[in-house]
Amino acid sequence: MTIFSGIRPTGSIHIGNYLGAIKNWLDLQDNHDCFFCIVDLHAITTPFQPNRLQEDVVRLAAFYLSLGLDPGKSTLFIQSQVKEHAELAWLLGTIAPFGELARMTQYKEKSRQLKPDQINGGLFYYPVLMAADILLYQTEAVPVGEDQQQHVELTRSLAQKFNRQFGQTFKVPKVLIPKEQARIRSLRDPERKMSKTDDPRGAVSFLDSAEEIKANVMRAVTDSEKGIKYDPEKRPGLANLLTIYAALENISPSEAEQKFADCSYRDLKEELSQQLISFIQPIQAEYQKWMKQPEKIKAILEEGRAKAQPIAQKTVLQAKNKMGLIG
Ligand code: TYM
C-alpha cells in the first residue's frame, strides 16, 4: 500500500502524536511505500514565529529520525518544498463545498480559541490542503489519530467527486486509526485531547525533563472513585493513564487494569511516570545527536523531496489535464 501522513512542526511532539500516529507509522514502514511529511504550510495557518519555523522543521525531522523512521524505507520530506501541494490544493478547492468546510470540527474549535483577526482563510482551507497532500501520492491509507478522521473523510469525498466529475484520477484512501490510542486525553482535562498548544501541563512532550514528566503525570486529573478500573466512559482520566501505560507496554488496557488492580492512583502514576521517562530519555539522547547534524537532516529531507516531487508532478499534470487546463 501507499501510505501518507504528516505532523505540523510546532516545537515538539507529545506522547499523543506518538501513540495516535507515529507508532503506527513505524510498523507500516517495513512493508509499505510510506511518505511522512513535515507539514509546514499547515503550521502557518495559526499564529507562528517566522524566525523559528525553519528550526522547528529540523526539530520535527530529528524527532522522526530518533523515533525510528528510516529514510532508507520511508520518504521523509517538507511539504512546502514540493510546490505541487499548494497547486493541487487550489484545484481541489474549486470542488470543495463551502458548507462542508465550515462544518469541520477542527476549524470550528480553532476559531473559538483564536482572536477574530487570527482566523484566516488558510485555516478554513486547511482540510483542502490536507486532501491535496494525501491525493498527490495516490495514497491508499492514512494513519492518523481520531481528530484527523473527519479531514480524511473529506479527502475521500473530494477524490470521489473529482473522479465522477472529471474522470478517474485519484485513488480513494482509507483512514487507519489505532484501536485504543486514537485519542490520548489531556492530563489536566480528560474531556479534551492532549495538545501541547492548548495546555502544556496536560501533555507529555518529548522535550520534557524527567521532573516535568513526573510532575505532570502525578498531577493528572482522575476521579474520586475507588479502585483501578478501565472505564473510558465513566472514568476517562484514569482510563487515559491506563491506555498510555498499556500502549507503551504493548498490552491491552484491561491487562493494565489487572496489573494495577490492587494499587492506588499514586502507585499507578508513579509507575507510569517511570515508564514514560525510560521510554522518552533514550529518544531524547538520539534527538540531541541528530540536532548536532542539521546538514545531514537537511540532506535526508532533500533526498525525500527528490523522491516525492516527480510523483506529485505526475498527479497534478493528470488533474490539470482532466480539468481542461493546459498542463
Ligand atoms: P497534528 O500535527 O495536529 O498531529 C499529528 C498526528 O498526531 C495525532 N494526534 C493525536 N493522536 C492521539 N491523541 C492525541 N491527543 C493526538 N494529538 C494529535 C493526529 O491525529 C495526527 O495524526 N492536519 C494534520 C497534519 C496533516 C496530515 C496531512 C495528516 C497535514 N496533512 C495528511 C495526515 C495526512 C495535523 O494537524 O496533525
mmCIF file of C-alpha atoms and ligand atoms in Angstrom:
data_model
loop_
_atom_site.group_PDB
_atom_site.id
_atom_site.type_symbol
_atom_site.label_atom_id
_atom_site.label_comp_id
_atom_site.label_asym_id
_atom_site.label_seq_id
_atom_site.Cartn_x
_atom_site.Cartn_y
_atom_site.Cartn_z
ATOM 1 C CA MET A 1 0.000 0.000 0.000
ATOM 2 C CA THR A 2 0.987 3.613 -0.414
ATOM 3 C CA ILE A 3 0.822 5.404 2.935
ATOM 4 C CA PHE A 4 0.860 9.156 3.600
ATOM 5 C CA SER A 5 0.777 11.088 6.864
ATOM 6 C CA GLY A 6 2.193 14.245 8.393
ATOM 7 C CA ILE A 7 2.677 16.366 11.507
ATOM 8 C CA ARG A 8 2.783 20.134 11.915
ATOM 9 C CA PRO A 9 6.192 21.455 13.059
ATOM 10 C CA THR A 10 5.234 23.266 16.249
ATOM 11 C CA GLY A 11 8.291 22.914 18.503
ATOM 12 C CA SER A 12 7.959 19.460 19.982
ATOM 13 C CA ILE A 13 5.760 16.410 19.634
ATOM 14 C CA HIS A 14 3.905 14.765 22.513
ATOM 15 C CA ILE A 15 3.012 11.254 23.531
ATOM 16 C CA GLY A 16 -0.429 11.666 21.871
ATOM 17 C CA ASN A 17 1.238 12.237 18.477
ATOM 18 C CA TYR A 18 3.387 9.185 19.068
ATOM 19 C CA LEU A 19 0.635 6.806 20.199
ATOM 20 C CA GLY A 20 -2.028 8.150 17.817
ATOM 21 C CA ALA A 21 0.135 8.274 14.705
ATOM 22 C CA ILE A 22 3.913 7.652 14.713
ATOM 23 C CA LYS A 23 3.765 4.260 16.465
ATOM 24 C CA ASN A 24 1.606 3.047 13.591
ATOM 25 C CA TRP A 25 3.980 4.589 11.018
ATOM 26 C CA LEU A 26 6.883 2.602 12.441
ATOM 27 C CA ASP A 27 5.001 -0.661 11.899
ATOM 28 C CA LEU A 28 3.893 0.344 8.403
ATOM 29 C CA GLN A 29 7.270 1.448 7.035
ATOM 30 C CA ASP A 30 8.635 -2.108 6.926
ATOM 31 C CA ASN A 31 6.112 -3.352 4.386
ATOM 32 C CA HIS A 32 4.654 -0.355 2.607
ATOM 33 C CA ASP A 33 5.569 2.576 0.434
ATOM 34 C CA CYS A 34 5.448 5.367 3.024
ATOM 35 C CA PHE A 35 5.540 9.170 2.734
ATOM 36 C CA PHE A 36 5.908 11.032 6.034
ATOM 37 C CA CYS A 37 5.734 14.756 5.623
ATOM 38 C CA ILE A 38 6.548 17.796 7.760
ATOM 39 C CA VAL A 39 3.524 19.945 7.035
ATOM 40 C CA ASP A 40 4.907 23.454 7.403
ATOM 41 C CA LEU A 41 2.210 25.013 5.194
ATOM 42 C CA HIS A 42 -0.355 23.811 7.715
ATOM 43 C CA ALA A 43 1.709 25.212 10.593
ATOM 44 C CA ILE A 44 1.371 28.778 9.265
ATOM 45 C CA THR A 45 -2.441 28.773 9.491
ATOM 46 C CA THR A 46 -2.275 29.510 13.240
ATOM 47 C CA PRO A 47 -0.044 32.121 14.952
ATOM 48 C CA PHE A 48 3.651 31.238 14.489
ATOM 49 C CA GLN A 49 7.079 32.837 14.663
ATOM 50 C CA PRO A 50 8.792 33.136 11.236
ATOM 51 C CA ASN A 51 12.242 33.171 12.820
ATOM 52 C CA ARG A 52 11.585 29.788 14.475
ATOM 53 C CA LEU A 53 9.850 27.919 11.713
ATOM 54 C CA GLN A 54 12.946 26.553 9.964
ATOM 55 C CA GLU A 55 14.351 25.297 13.225
ATOM 56 C CA ASP A 56 11.016 23.702 14.133
ATOM 57 C CA VAL A 57 11.068 21.849 10.816
ATOM 58 C CA VAL A 58 14.556 20.484 11.575
ATOM 59 C CA ARG A 59 13.452 19.580 15.118
ATOM 60 C CA LEU A 60 10.484 17.605 13.871
ATOM 61 C CA ALA A 61 12.690 15.807 11.339
ATOM 62 C CA ALA A 62 15.117 14.998 14.180
ATOM 63 C CA PHE A 63 12.195 13.507 16.125
ATOM 64 C CA TYR A 64 11.066 11.458 13.112
ATOM 65 C CA LEU A 65 14.574 10.018 12.843
ATOM 66 C CA SER A 66 15.124 9.446 16.564
ATOM 67 C CA LEU A 67 11.824 7.630 16.888
ATOM 68 C CA GLY A 68 12.912 5.203 14.194
ATOM 69 C CA LEU A 69 11.565 6.470 10.892
ATOM 70 C CA ASP A 70 14.155 5.214 8.454
ATOM 71 C CA PRO A 71 14.960 7.268 5.352
ATOM 72 C CA GLY A 72 16.066 4.008 3.719
ATOM 73 C CA LYS A 73 12.484 2.745 3.986
ATOM 74 C CA SER A 74 10.267 5.854 4.124
ATOM 75 C CA THR A 75 10.240 9.104 2.166
ATOM 76 C CA LEU A 76 10.671 11.974 4.655
ATOM 77 C CA PHE A 77 10.204 15.486 3.286
ATOM 78 C CA ILE A 78 8.988 19.036 3.817
ATOM 79 C CA GLN A 79 5.576 19.921 2.412
ATOM 80 C CA SER A 80 6.466 23.430 1.193
ATOM 81 C CA GLN A 81 9.430 22.043 -0.785
ATOM 82 C CA VAL A 82 7.028 20.274 -3.126
ATOM 83 C CA LYS A 83 5.018 23.142 -4.522
ATOM 84 C CA GLU A 84 2.510 20.755 -6.113
ATOM 85 C CA HIS A 85 0.828 20.516 -2.677
ATOM 86 C CA ALA A 86 -0.318 24.125 -2.962
ATOM 87 C CA GLU A 87 -1.181 23.709 -6.628
ATOM 88 C CA LEU A 88 -3.397 20.661 -6.173
ATOM 89 C CA ALA A 89 -4.999 22.280 -3.124
ATOM 90 C CA TRP A 90 -6.184 25.112 -5.365
ATOM 91 C CA LEU A 91 -7.642 22.714 -7.921
ATOM 92 C CA LEU A 92 -9.426 20.677 -5.233
ATOM 93 C CA GLY A 93 -10.704 23.831 -3.551
ATOM 94 C CA THR A 94 -12.855 24.540 -6.590
ATOM 95 C CA ILE A 95 -14.906 21.395 -5.927
ATOM 96 C CA ALA A 96 -14.881 21.571 -2.103
ATOM 97 C CA PRO A 97 -18.314 22.602 -0.819
ATOM 98 C CA PHE A 98 -18.067 25.747 1.309
ATOM 99 C CA GLY A 99 -20.690 24.396 3.740
ATOM 100 C CA GLU A 100 -18.699 21.221 4.346
ATOM 101 C CA LEU A 101 -15.516 23.171 5.092
ATOM 102 C CA ALA A 102 -17.446 25.369 7.509
ATOM 103 C CA ARG A 103 -18.618 22.233 9.356
ATOM 104 C CA MET A 104 -15.101 20.888 10.025
ATOM 105 C CA THR A 105 -14.745 20.353 13.781
ATOM 106 C CA GLN A 106 -11.082 21.394 13.916
ATOM 107 C CA TYR A 107 -11.834 24.657 12.103
ATOM 108 C CA LYS A 108 -14.715 25.411 14.460
ATOM 109 C CA GLU A 109 -12.648 24.578 17.567
ATOM 110 C CA LYS A 110 -9.619 26.601 16.443
ATOM 111 C CA SER A 111 -11.850 29.536 15.505
ATOM 112 C CA ARG A 112 -13.301 29.501 19.013
ATOM 113 C CA GLN A 113 -9.813 29.534 20.587
ATOM 114 C CA LEU A 114 -8.293 32.251 18.372
ATOM 115 C CA LYS A 115 -8.865 36.004 18.343
ATOM 116 C CA PRO A 116 -11.136 37.114 15.465
ATOM 117 C CA ASP A 117 -8.265 38.689 13.487
ATOM 118 C CA GLN A 118 -6.287 35.438 13.741
ATOM 119 C CA ILE A 119 -8.949 33.371 11.960
ATOM 120 C CA ASN A 120 -7.627 33.436 8.404
ATOM 121 C CA GLY A 121 -8.540 31.940 5.037
ATOM 122 C CA GLY A 122 -5.724 29.395 5.347
ATOM 123 C CA LEU A 123 -7.299 27.951 8.481
ATOM 124 C CA PHE A 124 -10.570 27.498 6.608
ATOM 125 C CA TYR A 125 -8.785 25.969 3.606
ATOM 126 C CA TYR A 126 -6.626 23.687 5.808
ATOM 127 C CA PRO A 127 -8.568 20.442 5.075
ATOM 128 C CA VAL A 128 -8.323 21.025 1.303
ATOM 129 C CA LEU A 129 -4.541 21.301 1.551
ATOM 130 C CA MET A 130 -4.558 18.117 3.608
ATOM 131 C CA ALA A 131 -6.610 16.395 0.892
ATOM 132 C CA ALA A 132 -4.027 17.535 -1.680
ATOM 133 C CA ASP A 133 -1.193 16.143 0.481
ATOM 134 C CA ILE A 134 -2.850 12.757 0.520
ATOM 135 C CA LEU A 135 -4.180 12.537 -3.045
ATOM 136 C CA LEU A 136 -0.931 13.675 -4.729
ATOM 137 C CA TYR A 137 0.741 10.343 -3.937
ATOM 138 C CA GLN A 138 -2.231 8.109 -4.900
ATOM 139 C CA THR A 139 -2.318 7.197 -1.216
ATOM 140 C CA GLU A 140 -4.225 4.121 -0.141
ATOM 141 C CA ALA A 141 -4.127 4.523 3.646
ATOM 142 C CA VAL A 142 -3.650 7.443 6.044
ATOM 143 C CA PRO A 143 -2.517 6.581 9.596
ATOM 144 C CA VAL A 144 -3.693 9.371 11.945
ATOM 145 C CA GLY A 145 -5.306 9.963 15.335
ATOM 146 C CA GLU A 146 -9.065 10.311 15.678
ATOM 147 C CA ASP A 147 -9.039 14.124 15.480
ATOM 148 C CA GLN A 148 -7.981 13.902 11.814
ATOM 149 C CA GLN A 149 -10.605 11.346 10.776
ATOM 150 C CA GLN A 150 -13.074 13.961 9.569
ATOM 151 C CA HIS A 151 -10.401 15.513 7.337
ATOM 152 C CA VAL A 152 -9.597 12.134 5.779
ATOM 153 C CA GLU A 153 -13.299 11.591 5.155
ATOM 154 C CA LEU A 154 -13.461 14.938 3.359
ATOM 155 C CA THR A 155 -10.426 13.824 1.328
ATOM 156 C CA ARG A 156 -12.289 10.682 0.291
ATOM 157 C CA SER A 157 -15.347 12.617 -0.770
ATOM 158 C CA LEU A 158 -13.260 15.145 -2.735
ATOM 159 C CA ALA A 159 -11.457 12.303 -4.539
ATOM 160 C CA GLN A 160 -14.763 10.625 -5.382
ATOM 161 C CA LYS A 161 -16.320 13.871 -6.550
ATOM 162 C CA PHE A 162 -13.307 14.749 -8.735
ATOM 163 C CA ASN A 163 -13.260 11.265 -10.278
ATOM 164 C CA ARG A 164 -17.005 11.455 -11.003
ATOM 165 C CA GLN A 165 -16.875 14.945 -12.426
ATOM 166 C CA PHE A 166 -13.646 14.827 -14.458
ATOM 167 C CA GLY A 167 -12.822 11.115 -14.850
ATOM 168 C CA GLN A 168 -10.767 8.631 -12.815
ATOM 169 C CA THR A 169 -7.727 10.488 -11.393
ATOM 170 C CA PHE A 170 -7.273 9.767 -7.672
ATOM 171 C CA LYS A 171 -7.210 6.665 -5.509
ATOM 172 C CA VAL A 172 -9.726 6.947 -2.669
ATOM 173 C CA PRO A 173 -7.717 6.479 0.552
ATOM 174 C CA LYS A 174 -8.885 4.850 3.753
ATOM 175 C CA VAL A 175 -8.150 6.091 7.242
ATOM 176 C CA LEU A 176 -6.083 3.978 9.676
ATOM 177 C CA ILE A 177 -6.825 4.736 13.306
ATOM 178 C CA PRO A 178 -5.389 2.803 16.256
ATOM 179 C CA LYS A 179 -7.933 0.941 18.373
ATOM 180 C CA GLU A 180 -7.379 2.284 21.853
ATOM 181 C CA GLN A 181 -4.834 5.116 21.449
ATOM 182 C CA ALA A 182 -6.765 7.103 18.841
ATOM 183 C CA ARG A 183 -7.458 9.922 21.262
ATOM 184 C CA ILE A 184 -4.983 10.405 24.088
ATOM 185 C CA ARG A 185 -6.550 12.856 26.506
ATOM 186 C CA SER A 186 -5.121 15.882 28.265
ATOM 187 C CA LEU A 187 -3.741 15.029 31.724
ATOM 188 C CA ARG A 188 -5.348 18.212 33.039
ATOM 189 C CA ASP A 189 -8.736 17.959 31.371
ATOM 190 C CA PRO A 190 -9.697 14.431 30.291
ATOM 191 C CA GLU A 191 -12.626 15.845 28.318
ATOM 192 C CA ARG A 192 -10.115 17.313 25.843
ATOM 193 C CA LYS A 193 -7.462 15.686 23.669
ATOM 194 C CA MET A 194 -3.810 16.009 24.677
ATOM 195 C CA SER A 195 -2.392 19.077 22.937
ATOM 196 C CA LYS A 196 0.771 20.957 23.732
ATOM 197 C CA THR A 197 -0.576 24.240 22.396
ATOM 198 C CA ASP A 198 -3.837 24.069 24.394
ATOM 199 C CA ASP A 199 -2.211 23.258 27.762
ATOM 200 C CA PRO A 200 1.443 22.122 28.020
ATOM 201 C CA ARG A 201 0.878 20.774 31.556
ATOM 202 C CA GLY A 202 -1.719 18.396 30.158
ATOM 203 C CA ALA A 203 0.780 16.927 27.688
ATOM 204 C CA VAL A 204 3.875 14.733 27.955
ATOM 205 C CA SER A 205 6.222 16.298 25.450
ATOM 206 C CA PHE A 206 9.312 14.583 24.037
ATOM 207 C CA LEU A 207 11.348 17.596 25.147
ATOM 208 C CA ASP A 208 10.154 17.491 28.782
ATOM 209 C CA SER A 209 12.691 16.777 31.528
ATOM 210 C CA ALA A 210 12.176 13.769 33.832
ATOM 211 C CA GLU A 211 10.995 16.205 36.545
ATOM 212 C CA GLU A 212 8.420 17.796 34.254
ATOM 213 C CA ILE A 213 7.097 14.427 33.128
ATOM 214 C CA LYS A 214 6.767 13.249 36.702
ATOM 215 C CA ALA A 215 5.112 16.474 37.887
ATOM 216 C CA ASN A 216 2.542 16.449 35.069
ATOM 217 C CA VAL A 217 1.697 12.769 35.466
ATOM 218 C CA MET A 218 1.426 12.952 39.275
ATOM 219 C CA ARG A 219 -0.975 15.893 38.948
ATOM 220 C CA ALA A 220 -3.084 14.206 36.274
ATOM 221 C CA VAL A 221 -6.802 14.659 36.903
ATOM 222 C CA THR A 222 -8.586 11.372 37.689
ATOM 223 C CA ASP A 223 -11.771 10.969 39.799
ATOM 224 C CA SER A 224 -12.895 10.303 43.353
ATOM 225 C CA GLU A 225 -13.993 6.704 42.788
ATOM 226 C CA LYS A 226 -12.234 3.770 44.444
ATOM 227 C CA GLY A 227 -10.104 1.129 42.746
ATOM 228 C CA ILE A 228 -8.409 0.901 39.365
ATOM 229 C CA LYS A 229 -10.960 0.147 36.618
ATOM 230 C CA TYR A 230 -10.666 0.741 32.869
ATOM 231 C CA ASP A 231 -13.875 2.596 32.050
ATOM 232 C CA PRO A 232 -13.323 5.261 29.355
ATOM 233 C CA GLU A 233 -16.945 6.470 29.563
ATOM 234 C CA LYS A 234 -17.289 6.955 33.298
ATOM 235 C CA ARG A 235 -13.650 7.378 34.320
ATOM 236 C CA PRO A 236 -11.882 8.988 31.338
ATOM 237 C CA GLY A 237 -8.894 10.387 33.283
ATOM 238 C CA LEU A 238 -7.983 7.014 34.778
ATOM 239 C CA ALA A 239 -8.704 5.193 31.505
ATOM 240 C CA ASN A 240 -6.320 7.591 29.755
ATOM 241 C CA LEU A 241 -3.459 6.731 32.141
ATOM 242 C CA LEU A 242 -4.109 3.005 31.678
ATOM 243 C CA THR A 243 -4.273 3.460 27.897
ATOM 244 C CA ILE A 244 -0.901 5.220 27.756
ATOM 245 C CA TYR A 245 0.697 2.644 30.030
ATOM 246 C CA ALA A 246 -0.751 -0.282 28.070
ATOM 247 C CA ALA A 247 0.231 1.127 24.663
ATOM 248 C CA LEU A 248 3.849 1.651 25.703
ATOM 249 C CA GLU A 249 3.945 -1.824 27.215
ATOM 250 C CA ASN A 250 2.232 -3.391 24.163
ATOM 251 C CA ILE A 251 -0.511 -4.889 26.315
ATOM 252 C CA SER A 252 -4.270 -4.221 26.308
ATOM 253 C CA PRO A 253 -5.830 -1.658 28.689
ATOM 254 C CA SER A 254 -7.659 -4.473 30.512
ATOM 255 C CA GLU A 255 -4.344 -6.261 31.090
ATOM 256 C CA ALA A 256 -3.035 -2.972 32.519
ATOM 257 C CA GLU A 257 -6.146 -2.762 34.711
ATOM 258 C CA GLN A 258 -5.414 -6.246 36.083
ATOM 259 C CA LYS A 259 -1.780 -5.380 36.720
ATOM 260 C CA PHE A 260 -2.766 -2.356 38.839
ATOM 261 C CA ALA A 261 -5.869 -3.957 40.422
ATOM 262 C CA ASP A 262 -4.553 -3.697 43.980
ATOM 263 C CA CYS A 263 -2.769 -0.364 43.574
ATOM 264 C CA SER A 264 -3.613 3.230 44.441
ATOM 265 C CA TYR A 265 -3.801 6.063 41.906
ATOM 266 C CA ARG A 266 -0.492 7.210 43.298
ATOM 267 C CA ASP A 267 1.188 3.852 42.594
ATOM 268 C CA LEU A 268 -0.169 3.853 39.058
ATOM 269 C CA LYS A 269 1.006 7.418 38.407
ATOM 270 C CA GLU A 270 4.462 6.660 39.802
ATOM 271 C CA GLU A 271 4.850 3.590 37.649
ATOM 272 C CA LEU A 272 3.559 5.426 34.575
ATOM 273 C CA SER A 273 5.977 8.341 35.172
ATOM 274 C CA GLN A 274 8.893 5.905 35.390
ATOM 275 C CA GLN A 275 7.763 4.104 32.272
ATOM 276 C CA LEU A 276 7.398 7.372 30.307
ATOM 277 C CA ILE A 277 10.780 8.648 31.476
ATOM 278 C CA SER A 278 12.552 5.432 30.493
ATOM 279 C CA PHE A 279 10.812 5.482 27.132
ATOM 280 C CA ILE A 280 11.488 9.152 26.361
ATOM 281 C CA GLN A 281 15.061 9.560 27.661
ATOM 282 C CA PRO A 282 16.824 7.390 25.068
ATOM 283 C CA ILE A 283 14.808 9.114 22.339
ATOM 284 C CA GLN A 284 15.929 12.481 23.686
ATOM 285 C CA ALA A 285 19.535 11.286 23.567
ATOM 286 C CA GLU A 286 19.105 10.263 19.908
ATOM 287 C CA TYR A 287 17.364 13.566 19.211
ATOM 288 C CA GLN A 288 20.304 15.510 20.678
ATOM 289 C CA LYS A 289 22.681 13.560 18.435
ATOM 290 C CA TRP A 290 20.614 14.369 15.345
ATOM 291 C CA MET A 291 20.332 18.026 16.304
ATOM 292 C CA LYS A 292 24.123 18.242 16.115
ATOM 293 C CA GLN A 293 23.935 17.233 12.447
ATOM 294 C CA PRO A 294 21.462 19.654 10.834
ATOM 295 C CA GLU A 295 23.224 19.301 7.475
ATOM 296 C CA LYS A 296 22.648 15.563 7.481
ATOM 297 C CA ILE A 297 18.979 16.121 8.339
ATOM 298 C CA LYS A 298 18.628 18.623 5.501
ATOM 299 C CA ALA A 299 20.246 16.149 3.079
ATOM 300 C CA ILE A 300 17.754 13.443 4.113
ATOM 301 C CA LEU A 301 14.846 15.847 3.578
ATOM 302 C CA GLU A 302 16.214 16.885 0.199
ATOM 303 C CA GLU A 303 16.529 13.232 -0.827
ATOM 304 C CA GLY A 304 12.891 12.807 0.253
ATOM 305 C CA ARG A 305 11.821 15.815 -1.805
ATOM 306 C CA ALA A 306 13.591 14.414 -4.851
ATOM 307 C CA LYS A 307 11.638 11.144 -4.489
ATOM 308 C CA ALA A 308 8.285 12.767 -3.744
ATOM 309 C CA GLN A 309 8.194 15.584 -6.290
ATOM 310 C CA PRO A 310 8.113 13.597 -9.569
ATOM 311 C CA ILE A 311 5.133 11.594 -8.256
ATOM 312 C CA ALA A 312 3.365 14.795 -7.204
ATOM 313 C CA GLN A 313 4.099 16.420 -10.571
ATOM 314 C CA LYS A 314 2.610 13.484 -12.434
ATOM 315 C CA THR A 315 -0.632 13.620 -10.425
ATOM 316 C CA VAL A 316 -1.014 17.389 -10.804
ATOM 317 C CA LEU A 317 -0.500 17.104 -14.548
ATOM 318 C CA GLN A 318 -3.201 14.425 -14.757
ATOM 319 C CA ALA A 319 -5.612 16.503 -12.663
ATOM 320 C CA LYS A 320 -4.982 19.639 -14.746
ATOM 321 C CA ASN A 321 -5.480 17.759 -17.998
ATOM 322 C CA LYS A 322 -8.702 16.189 -16.738
ATOM 323 C CA MET A 323 -9.984 19.636 -15.800
ATOM 324 C CA GLY A 324 -9.127 21.012 -19.231
ATOM 325 C CA LEU A 325 -6.227 23.164 -18.050
ATOM 326 C CA ILE A 326 -3.016 23.346 -20.048
ATOM 327 C CA GLY A 327 -0.522 21.123 -18.174
HETATM 328 P P1 TYM B 1 -1.136 17.266 14.068
HETATM 329 O O1 TYM B 1 0.174 17.878 13.745
HETATM 330 O O2 TYM B 1 -2.092 18.025 14.913
HETATM 331 O O3 TYM B 1 -0.938 15.863 14.737
HETATM 332 C C1 TYM B 1 -0.112 14.868 14.181
HETATM 333 C C2 TYM B 1 -0.705 13.483 14.397
HETATM 334 O O4 TYM B 1 -0.878 13.220 15.788
HETATM 335 C C3 TYM B 1 -2.226 12.823 16.038
HETATM 336 N N1 TYM B 1 -2.624 13.327 17.362
HETATM 337 C C4 TYM B 1 -3.149 12.570 18.324
HETATM 338 N N2 TYM B 1 -3.441 11.257 18.382
HETATM 339 C C5 TYM B 1 -3.967 10.785 19.536
HETATM 340 N N3 TYM B 1 -4.207 11.561 20.626
HETATM 341 C C6 TYM B 1 -3.923 12.879 20.617
HETATM 342 N N4 TYM B 1 -4.141 13.634 21.698
HETATM 343 C C7 TYM B 1 -3.371 13.446 19.428
HETATM 344 N N5 TYM B 1 -2.973 14.692 19.085
HETATM 345 C C8 TYM B 1 -2.524 14.603 17.809
HETATM 346 C C9 TYM B 1 -3.030 13.472 14.922
HETATM 347 O O5 TYM B 1 -4.263 12.805 14.722
HETATM 348 C C10 TYM B 1 -2.097 13.343 13.758
HETATM 349 O O6 TYM B 1 -2.206 12.069 13.174
HETATM 350 N N6 TYM B 1 -3.698 18.033 9.848
HETATM 351 C C11 TYM B 1 -2.738 17.157 10.487
HETATM 352 C C12 TYM B 1 -1.429 17.064 9.732
HETATM 353 C C13 TYM B 1 -1.582 16.709 8.305
HETATM 354 C C14 TYM B 1 -1.820 15.407 7.785
HETATM 355 C C15 TYM B 1 -1.841 15.569 6.377
HETATM 356 C C16 TYM B 1 -2.044 14.167 8.373
HETATM 357 C C17 TYM B 1 -1.453 17.569 7.249
HETATM 358 N N7 TYM B 1 -1.612 16.878 6.090
HETATM 359 C C18 TYM B 1 -2.097 14.476 5.525
HETATM 360 C C19 TYM B 1 -2.270 13.089 7.508
HETATM 361 C C20 TYM B 1 -2.301 13.240 6.133
HETATM 362 C C21 TYM B 1 -2.417 17.717 11.872
HETATM 363 O O7 TYM B 1 -2.543 18.882 12.127
HETATM 364 O O8 TYM B 1 -1.879 16.832 12.714
#
